[in-house]
mmCIF file of C-alpha atoms in Angstrom:
data_model
loop_
_atom_site.group_PDB
_atom_site.id
_atom_site.type_symbol
_atom_site.label_atom_id
_atom_site.label_comp_id
_atom_site.label_asym_id
_atom_site.label_seq_id
_atom_site.Cartn_x
_atom_site.Cartn_y
_atom_site.Cartn_z
ATOM 1 C CA MET A 1 18.134 47.776 -6.415
ATOM 2 C CA SER A 2 21.079 45.394 -6.521
ATOM 3 C CA ASN A 3 19.765 43.576 -3.422
ATOM 4 C CA GLU A 4 16.354 43.084 -5.036
ATOM 5 C CA LEU A 5 17.948 41.780 -8.211
ATOM 6 C CA THR A 6 20.136 39.376 -6.222
ATOM 7 C CA PHE A 7 17.065 38.106 -4.361
ATOM 8 C CA LEU A 8 15.122 37.561 -7.597
ATOM 9 C CA VAL A 9 18.015 35.668 -9.194
ATOM 10 C CA ALA A 10 18.464 33.493 -6.097
ATOM 11 C CA PHE A 11 14.714 32.825 -5.900
ATOM 12 C CA ALA A 12 14.549 31.866 -9.592
ATOM 13 C CA THR A 13 17.520 29.519 -9.162
ATOM 14 C CA VAL A 14 16.004 27.770 -6.132
ATOM 15 C CA TYR A 15 12.575 27.539 -7.778
ATOM 16 C CA GLY A 16 14.067 26.136 -10.979
ATOM 17 C CA ALA A 17 16.064 23.520 -9.050
ATOM 18 C CA SER A 18 12.963 22.522 -7.072
ATOM 19 C CA GLU A 19 10.890 22.108 -10.234
ATOM 20 C CA ALA A 20 13.650 20.063 -11.866
ATOM 21 C CA ILE A 21 13.755 17.719 -8.848
ATOM 22 C CA LYS A 22 9.960 17.332 -8.937
ATOM 23 C CA HIS A 23 10.081 16.521 -12.656
ATOM 24 C CA ILE A 24 12.809 13.905 -12.133
ATOM 25 C CA GLN A 25 10.879 12.280 -9.276
ATOM 26 C CA SER A 26 7.644 12.274 -11.286
ATOM 27 C CA ASP A 27 9.400 10.728 -14.284
ATOM 28 C CA ALA A 28 10.962 8.054 -12.061
ATOM 29 C CA ARG A 29 7.537 7.160 -10.580
ATOM 30 C CA ARG A 30 6.030 6.987 -14.069
ATOM 31 C CA LYS A 31 8.745 4.668 -15.339
ATOM 32 C CA GLU A 32 8.500 2.485 -12.247
ATOM 33 C CA HIS A 33 4.735 2.171 -12.688
ATOM 34 C CA ARG A 34 4.975 1.335 -16.387
ATOM 35 C CA SER A 35 7.579 -1.354 -15.804
ATOM 36 C CA ARG A 36 5.533 -3.129 -13.124
ATOM 37 C CA LYS A 37 3.567 -6.248 -14.070
ATOM 38 C CA ASN A 38 -0.207 -5.792 -14.079
ATOM 39 C CA ASN A 39 -3.304 -7.833 -14.754
ATOM 40 C CA LEU A 40 -6.060 -6.572 -17.052
ATOM 41 C CA ILE A 41 -9.630 -6.402 -15.761
ATOM 42 C CA VAL A 42 -12.714 -5.792 -17.947
ATOM 43 C CA ARG A 43 -15.210 -3.007 -17.273
ATOM 44 C CA CYS A 44 -18.349 -2.667 -19.392
ATOM 45 C CA LEU A 45 -19.396 0.798 -20.583
ATOM 46 C CA LYS A 46 -23.100 -0.013 -20.851
ATOM 47 C CA SER A 47 -25.412 -2.298 -18.965
ATOM 48 C CA CYS A 48 -26.819 -5.148 -21.056
ATOM 49 C CA GLU A 49 -27.681 -8.830 -20.847
ATOM 50 C CA TYR A 50 -23.983 -9.747 -21.081
ATOM 51 C CA SER A 51 -22.462 -7.124 -18.780
ATOM 52 C CA SER A 52 -22.990 -9.265 -15.670
ATOM 53 C CA ILE A 53 -20.938 -12.032 -17.330
ATOM 54 C CA LEU A 54 -18.051 -9.770 -18.379
ATOM 55 C CA GLU A 55 -17.857 -7.118 -15.657
ATOM 56 C CA GLY A 56 -14.787 -7.522 -13.443
ATOM 57 C CA ARG A 57 -13.429 -10.507 -15.360
ATOM 58 C CA ARG A 58 -9.734 -10.758 -16.129
ATOM 59 C CA VAL A 59 -8.032 -11.011 -19.498
ATOM 60 C CA VAL A 60 -6.272 -14.276 -20.378
ATOM 61 C CA LEU A 61 -4.045 -15.525 -23.199
ATOM 62 C CA SER A 62 -4.935 -18.710 -25.049
ATOM 63 C CA GLY A 63 -3.810 -20.074 -28.407
ATOM 64 C CA ASP A 64 -2.547 -16.839 -29.966
ATOM 65 C CA LYS A 65 -5.378 -14.515 -28.879
ATOM 66 C CA LEU A 66 -6.579 -12.530 -25.874
ATOM 67 C CA TYR A 67 -9.873 -13.602 -24.280
ATOM 68 C CA ILE A 68 -12.026 -12.700 -21.300
ATOM 69 C CA ASP A 69 -12.089 -15.404 -18.641
ATOM 70 C CA THR A 70 -15.825 -15.764 -18.061
ATOM 71 C CA GLY A 71 -15.359 -18.800 -15.808
ATOM 72 C CA THR A 72 -17.628 -21.056 -17.852
ATOM 73 C CA HIS A 73 -15.855 -24.147 -16.524
ATOM 74 C CA HIS A 74 -15.013 -23.503 -12.881
ATOM 75 C CA ALA A 75 -13.041 -26.714 -12.410
ATOM 76 C CA GLN A 76 -10.759 -26.000 -15.372
ATOM 77 C CA ASP A 77 -8.370 -23.084 -15.867
ATOM 78 C CA PHE A 78 -8.869 -21.182 -19.099
ATOM 79 C CA GLY A 79 -5.751 -19.653 -20.612
ATOM 80 C CA HIS A 80 -2.873 -17.841 -18.918
ATOM 81 C CA PRO A 81 -3.724 -14.634 -17.024
ATOM 82 C CA PHE A 82 -2.356 -11.491 -18.643
ATOM 83 C CA ALA A 83 0.661 -10.370 -16.595
ATOM 84 C CA GLY A 84 2.363 -7.607 -18.534
ATOM 85 C CA TYR A 85 3.971 -4.201 -18.628
ATOM 86 C CA TYR A 86 5.145 -1.544 -21.079
ATOM 87 C CA LEU A 87 8.456 -2.039 -22.825
ATOM 88 C CA ALA A 88 10.201 0.090 -25.439
ATOM 89 C CA TYR A 89 9.561 -1.501 -28.824
ATOM 90 C CA PRO A 90 12.773 -2.233 -30.776
ATOM 91 C CA ASP A 91 13.782 0.288 -33.458
ATOM 92 C CA SER A 92 11.087 2.775 -32.425
ATOM 93 C CA ASN A 93 10.408 5.543 -29.925
ATOM 94 C CA ALA A 94 7.039 4.077 -28.891
ATOM 95 C CA SER A 95 6.104 1.718 -26.062
ATOM 96 C CA GLY A 96 5.138 -1.850 -26.753
ATOM 97 C CA LEU A 97 3.174 -4.134 -24.452
ATOM 98 C CA VAL A 98 4.458 -7.517 -23.289
ATOM 99 C CA SER A 99 3.000 -10.289 -21.162
ATOM 100 C CA THR A 100 4.056 -13.648 -19.821
ATOM 101 C CA ILE A 101 2.523 -16.553 -21.715
ATOM 102 C CA CYS A 102 3.436 -19.169 -19.082
ATOM 103 C CA ASP A 103 4.803 -19.269 -15.544
ATOM 104 C CA GLU A 104 7.617 -21.794 -15.891
ATOM 105 C CA PRO A 105 9.695 -20.633 -17.604
ATOM 106 C CA PRO A 106 8.357 -17.032 -17.634
ATOM 107 C CA ILE A 107 8.395 -16.493 -21.417
ATOM 108 C CA MET A 108 7.349 -13.025 -22.630
ATOM 109 C CA ASN A 109 5.499 -12.210 -25.873
ATOM 110 C CA TRP A 110 4.478 -8.979 -27.565
ATOM 111 C CA ILE A 111 0.816 -7.938 -27.590
ATOM 112 C CA TYR A 112 -0.428 -6.602 -30.943
ATOM 113 C CA VAL A 113 -3.556 -5.893 -32.988
ATOM 114 C CA ASP A 114 -4.007 -8.101 -36.039
ATOM 115 C CA ARG A 115 -3.728 -6.062 -39.214
ATOM 116 C CA TRP A 116 -6.609 -7.789 -41.016
ATOM 117 C CA SER A 117 -9.035 -9.073 -38.370
ATOM 118 C CA TYR A 118 -8.417 -6.422 -35.623
ATOM 119 C CA GLU A 119 -8.145 -9.207 -33.063
ATOM 120 C CA MET A 120 -5.850 -8.658 -30.076
ATOM 121 C CA LYS A 121 -3.127 -11.293 -30.244
ATOM 122 C CA PHE A 122 0.292 -12.163 -28.859
ATOM 123 C CA GLY A 123 3.470 -13.584 -30.382
ATOM 124 C CA ASN A 124 7.170 -13.059 -30.966
ATOM 125 C CA ARG A 125 8.577 -9.958 -32.609
ATOM 126 C CA SER A 126 8.416 -11.280 -36.172
ATOM 127 C CA TRP A 127 4.657 -11.815 -35.791
ATOM 128 C CA ALA A 128 4.188 -8.440 -34.108
ATOM 129 C CA ASP A 129 6.175 -6.596 -36.807
ATOM 130 C CA ASP A 130 3.763 -7.765 -39.509
ATOM 131 C CA ASN A 131 0.787 -6.250 -37.643
ATOM 132 C CA PHE A 132 0.190 -3.298 -35.260
ATOM 133 C CA PRO A 133 2.412 -3.689 -32.191
ATOM 134 C CA ILE A 134 2.528 -0.013 -31.122
ATOM 135 C CA PRO A 135 1.826 2.420 -29.551
ATOM 136 C CA TRP A 136 0.484 1.243 -26.174
ATOM 137 C CA ASP A 137 -0.097 3.578 -23.252
ATOM 138 C CA CYS A 138 -2.481 4.248 -20.374
ATOM 139 C CA SER A 139 -4.834 7.015 -19.254
ATOM 140 C CA ARG A 140 -3.444 9.520 -16.778
ATOM 141 C CA GLN A 141 -6.010 9.171 -13.999
ATOM 142 C CA ASP A 142 -7.293 5.574 -13.899
ATOM 143 C CA ARG A 143 -4.341 4.054 -15.770
ATOM 144 C CA ARG A 144 -6.678 2.341 -18.235
ATOM 145 C CA LEU A 145 -5.076 0.667 -21.242
ATOM 146 C CA THR A 146 -4.953 2.657 -24.491
ATOM 147 C CA PHE A 147 -3.788 1.871 -28.014
ATOM 148 C CA GLY A 148 -2.875 4.542 -30.526
ATOM 149 C CA GLY A 149 -3.823 7.220 -27.980
ATOM 150 C CA TRP A 150 -7.448 6.125 -27.439
ATOM 151 C CA GLU A 151 -9.697 3.330 -26.137
ATOM 152 C CA GLY A 152 -11.455 1.264 -28.762
ATOM 153 C CA PHE A 153 -11.546 -2.133 -27.092
ATOM 154 C CA LEU A 154 -14.415 -4.488 -27.875
ATOM 155 C CA ALA A 155 -15.554 -7.852 -26.521
ATOM 156 C CA VAL A 156 -16.857 -10.164 -29.253
ATOM 157 C CA LYS A 157 -18.762 -13.373 -28.546
ATOM 158 C CA GLU A 158 -17.235 -16.352 -30.368
ATOM 159 C CA GLY A 159 -19.211 -19.462 -29.476
ATOM 160 C CA ASP A 160 -18.847 -19.957 -25.717
ATOM 161 C CA PHE A 161 -15.965 -17.488 -25.445
ATOM 162 C CA TRP A 162 -15.437 -13.731 -25.558
ATOM 163 C CA ALA A 163 -12.455 -12.498 -27.582
ATOM 164 C CA LEU A 164 -10.846 -9.051 -27.481
ATOM 165 C CA TYR A 165 -10.760 -6.790 -30.544
ATOM 166 C CA PHE A 166 -9.790 -3.191 -31.253
ATOM 167 C CA ASP A 167 -12.191 -1.024 -33.242
ATOM 168 C CA LEU A 168 -9.692 0.497 -35.672
ATOM 169 C CA ASP A 169 -12.404 1.582 -38.142
ATOM 170 C CA GLU A 170 -14.736 2.852 -35.389
ATOM 171 C CA ASP A 171 -17.680 0.916 -36.831
ATOM 172 C CA HIS A 172 -18.091 -1.834 -34.195
ATOM 173 C CA LEU A 173 -16.424 -4.331 -36.551
ATOM 174 C CA LYS A 174 -19.231 -4.304 -39.087
ATOM 175 C CA SER A 175 -16.863 -5.477 -41.803
ATOM 176 C CA LYS A 176 -15.033 -7.991 -39.578
ATOM 177 C CA VAL A 177 -17.683 -10.104 -37.812
ATOM 178 C CA ALA A 178 -20.937 -11.681 -38.926
ATOM 179 C CA GLU A 179 -24.132 -9.695 -38.562
ATOM 180 C CA GLY A 180 -25.897 -10.349 -35.260
ATOM 181 C CA THR A 181 -22.681 -11.204 -33.385
ATOM 182 C CA PRO A 182 -22.750 -9.682 -29.884
ATOM 183 C CA VAL A 183 -20.155 -6.860 -29.714
ATOM 184 C CA LEU A 184 -19.699 -4.855 -26.498
ATOM 185 C CA GLU A 185 -17.644 -1.748 -25.783
ATOM 186 C CA ILE A 186 -15.346 -2.300 -22.817
ATOM 187 C CA GLU A 187 -12.486 -0.701 -20.907
ATOM 188 C CA LEU A 188 -9.378 -2.548 -19.816
ATOM 189 C CA ILE A 189 -8.243 -1.614 -16.330
ATOM 190 C CA ARG A 190 -4.641 -2.204 -15.303
ATOM 191 C CA VAL A 191 -4.545 -3.545 -11.744
ATOM 192 C CA GLU A 192 -1.554 -4.462 -9.642
ATOM 193 C CA MET A 193 -0.918 -8.185 -9.396
ATOM 194 C CA ARG A 194 -1.704 -9.973 -6.145
ATOM 195 C CA MET A 195 1.295 -10.341 -3.852
ATOM 196 C CA PRO A 196 2.082 -14.038 -3.203
ATOM 197 C CA LYS A 197 3.623 -15.299 0.028
ATOM 198 C CA PRO A 198 7.435 -15.106 -0.260
ATOM 199 C CA GLN A 199 9.170 -18.438 -0.582
ATOM 200 C CA PRO A 200 11.724 -19.411 2.098
ATOM 201 C CA PRO A 201 15.350 -19.380 0.940
ATOM 202 C CA PRO A 202 16.586 -22.779 -0.304
ATOM 203 C CA PRO A 203 18.702 -24.739 2.206
ATOM 204 C CA GLU A 204 22.423 -24.539 1.590
ATOM 205 C CA ASP A 205 24.180 -27.724 0.647
ATOM 206 C CA LYS A 206 26.811 -29.191 2.967
ATOM 207 C CA GLU A 207 29.758 -28.090 0.805
ATOM 208 C CA LYS A 208 28.782 -24.416 0.916
ATOM 209 C CA ALA A 209 28.089 -24.613 4.645
ATOM 210 C CA ASP A 210 31.548 -26.140 5.237
ATOM 211 C CA GLU A 211 33.183 -23.448 3.082
ATOM 212 C CA LYS A 212 31.461 -20.709 5.079
ATOM 213 C CA ALA A 213 32.515 -22.345 8.347
ATOM 214 C CA ASP A 214 36.144 -22.478 7.131
ATOM 215 C CA GLU A 215 35.994 -18.809 6.095
ATOM 216 C CA LYS A 216 34.661 -17.827 9.528
ATOM 217 C CA ALA A 217 37.409 -19.838 11.206
ATOM 218 C CA GLU A 218 40.072 -18.098 9.078
ATOM 219 C CA VAL A 219 38.649 -14.678 9.912
ATOM 220 C CA ALA A 220 38.615 -15.540 13.620
ATOM 221 C CA ALA A 221 42.213 -16.779 13.408
ATOM 222 C CA ASP A 222 43.318 -13.594 11.645
ATOM 223 C CA ALA A 223 41.543 -11.467 14.245
ATOM 224 C CA ASN A 224 43.203 -13.310 17.140
ATOM 225 C CA GLY A 225 46.638 -13.432 15.495
ATOM 226 C CA PRO A 226 48.176 -10.357 17.189
ATOM 227 C CA ASN A 227 46.798 -11.391 20.575
ATOM 228 C CA SER A 228 48.243 -14.851 20.119
ATOM 229 C CA ALA A 229 51.627 -13.297 19.368
ATOM 230 C CA ASN A 230 51.373 -11.172 22.501
ATOM 231 C CA ASP A 231 50.432 -14.246 24.507
ATOM 232 C CA ALA A 232 53.439 -16.066 23.110
ATOM 233 C CA ASN A 233 55.725 -13.149 24.026
ATOM 234 C CA GLY A 234 54.188 -13.086 27.473
ATOM 235 C CA ALA A 235 54.820 -16.789 27.881
ATOM 236 C CA ASP A 236 58.450 -16.334 26.851
ATOM 237 C CA ALA A 237 58.860 -13.538 29.363
ATOM 238 C CA ALA A 238 57.295 -15.621 32.102
ATOM 239 C CA ASN A 239 59.545 -18.544 31.287
ATOM 240 C CA GLY A 240 62.553 -16.243 31.444
ATOM 241 C CA ALA A 241 61.524 -14.966 34.849
ATOM 242 C CA ASN A 242 60.981 -18.486 36.138
ATOM 243 C CA GLY A 243 64.402 -19.454 34.804
ATOM 244 C CA ALA A 244 66.017 -16.594 36.718
ATOM 245 C CA ASN A 245 64.187 -17.577 39.875
ATOM 246 C CA GLY A 246 65.332 -21.146 39.394
ATOM 247 C CA ALA A 247 68.915 -19.984 39.140
ATOM 248 C CA ASN A 248 68.556 -17.964 42.311
ATOM 249 C CA ASP A 249 67.053 -20.996 44.070
ATOM 250 C CA ALA A 250 69.986 -23.085 42.954
ATOM 251 C CA ASN A 251 72.384 -20.532 44.351
ATOM 252 C CA GLY A 252 70.362 -20.461 47.521
ATOM 253 C CA GLY A 253 70.790 -24.201 47.863
ATOM 254 C CA VAL A 254 74.497 -23.814 47.616
ATOM 255 C CA ASN A 255 74.450 -21.143 50.309
ATOM 256 C CA GLY A 256 72.320 -23.298 52.565
ATOM 257 C CA HIS A 257 69.223 -21.089 52.453
ATOM 258 C CA SER A 258 67.069 -23.442 50.408
ATOM 259 C CA GLY A 259 66.986 -27.019 49.391
ATOM 260 C CA PRO A 260 66.309 -28.920 46.186
ATOM 261 C CA ASP A 261 62.820 -29.076 44.626
ATOM 262 C CA LYS A 262 60.501 -31.545 46.316
ATOM 263 C CA ALA A 263 59.948 -34.670 44.275
ATOM 264 C CA ASP A 264 62.069 -33.185 41.464
ATOM 265 C CA GLY A 265 59.205 -31.250 39.982
ATOM 266 C CA SER A 266 56.820 -29.883 42.547
ATOM 267 C CA THR A 267 56.221 -26.156 42.565
ATOM 268 C CA TYR A 268 55.333 -23.590 45.152
ATOM 269 C CA GLN A 269 53.124 -20.561 44.651
ATOM 270 C CA LYS A 270 56.047 -18.192 45.275
ATOM 271 C CA GLY A 271 58.680 -20.164 43.417
ATOM 272 C CA ALA A 272 60.409 -23.514 43.685
ATOM 273 C CA TYR A 273 59.533 -25.541 46.777
ATOM 274 C CA ALA A 274 62.338 -25.212 49.354
ATOM 275 C CA THR A 275 63.099 -27.010 52.648
ATOM 276 C CA PRO A 276 63.619 -24.840 55.721
ATOM 277 C CA PRO A 277 67.230 -24.249 56.832
ATOM 278 C CA GLU A 278 68.695 -26.403 59.614
ATOM 279 C CA GLU A 279 69.445 -23.371 61.792
ATOM 280 C CA PRO A 280 67.144 -20.357 62.270
ATOM 281 C CA LEU A 281 68.186 -17.281 60.375
ATOM 282 C CA GLU A 282 69.320 -14.233 62.248
ATOM 283 C CA SER A 283 66.569 -11.658 62.520
ATOM 284 C CA PRO A 284 67.349 -8.221 61.120
ATOM 285 C CA ALA A 285 68.089 -5.488 63.592
ATOM 286 C CA VAL A 286 65.263 -3.197 64.499
ATOM 287 C CA ASP A 287 66.071 0.507 64.703
#
């Protein structure tokens, strides 16, 4: 019985640890996804005379509102493409939605729903605070954009343009737009931004290159320092040996076995150059 109980406790511990790891990994993936910049693409819910114009078009920012880029003027860019992500809204537990409003510099603004007109707009925090800046989220499967926990996005024709609204009253904006104005139900799909070609690193200026070269030279000098010391000690030892040999050669000259150095400086591979003796030396006895 005790063995079974031990097994059950061990199994529960391992299972609980495994589930905790899965939850942490899932939460990390969710946060990473929500903090990644995305574009917004329009998808029409029903087929109509305008769906071919709006389907697959991207959302852009212009003035202070969000529009659908229908490409009416192909030679001229219309607005700044939505490039945003979820960000915790200050002084709240809900997620806000931000987007760049220009590329250089990459200034970010909050996306919000206008309190009175229900238009989708963008601006700084003071503008967002006066309207409906939260809560933004996305659907679990397709990652479609949601606001307040549901999808009530509408495309409204304003002259030659299509603006984005949110149907807060669920009445297709009957009290907000003139009668007869085309109003279409749409979904906003979050899609990953296109990956541009990476830019090559900027060339280093001459000063930095010289500094790096000096650092490398110092490192090389430090690395060779002990060897250099050994070489110096070796040279001293060699000089000492040569000095002793020179002294022996001098003594040999006195004894008549060797002469002075040739040309006062020439050397021989086995020591100082010596002249042969005037008389042959006596050969050693052979046993």
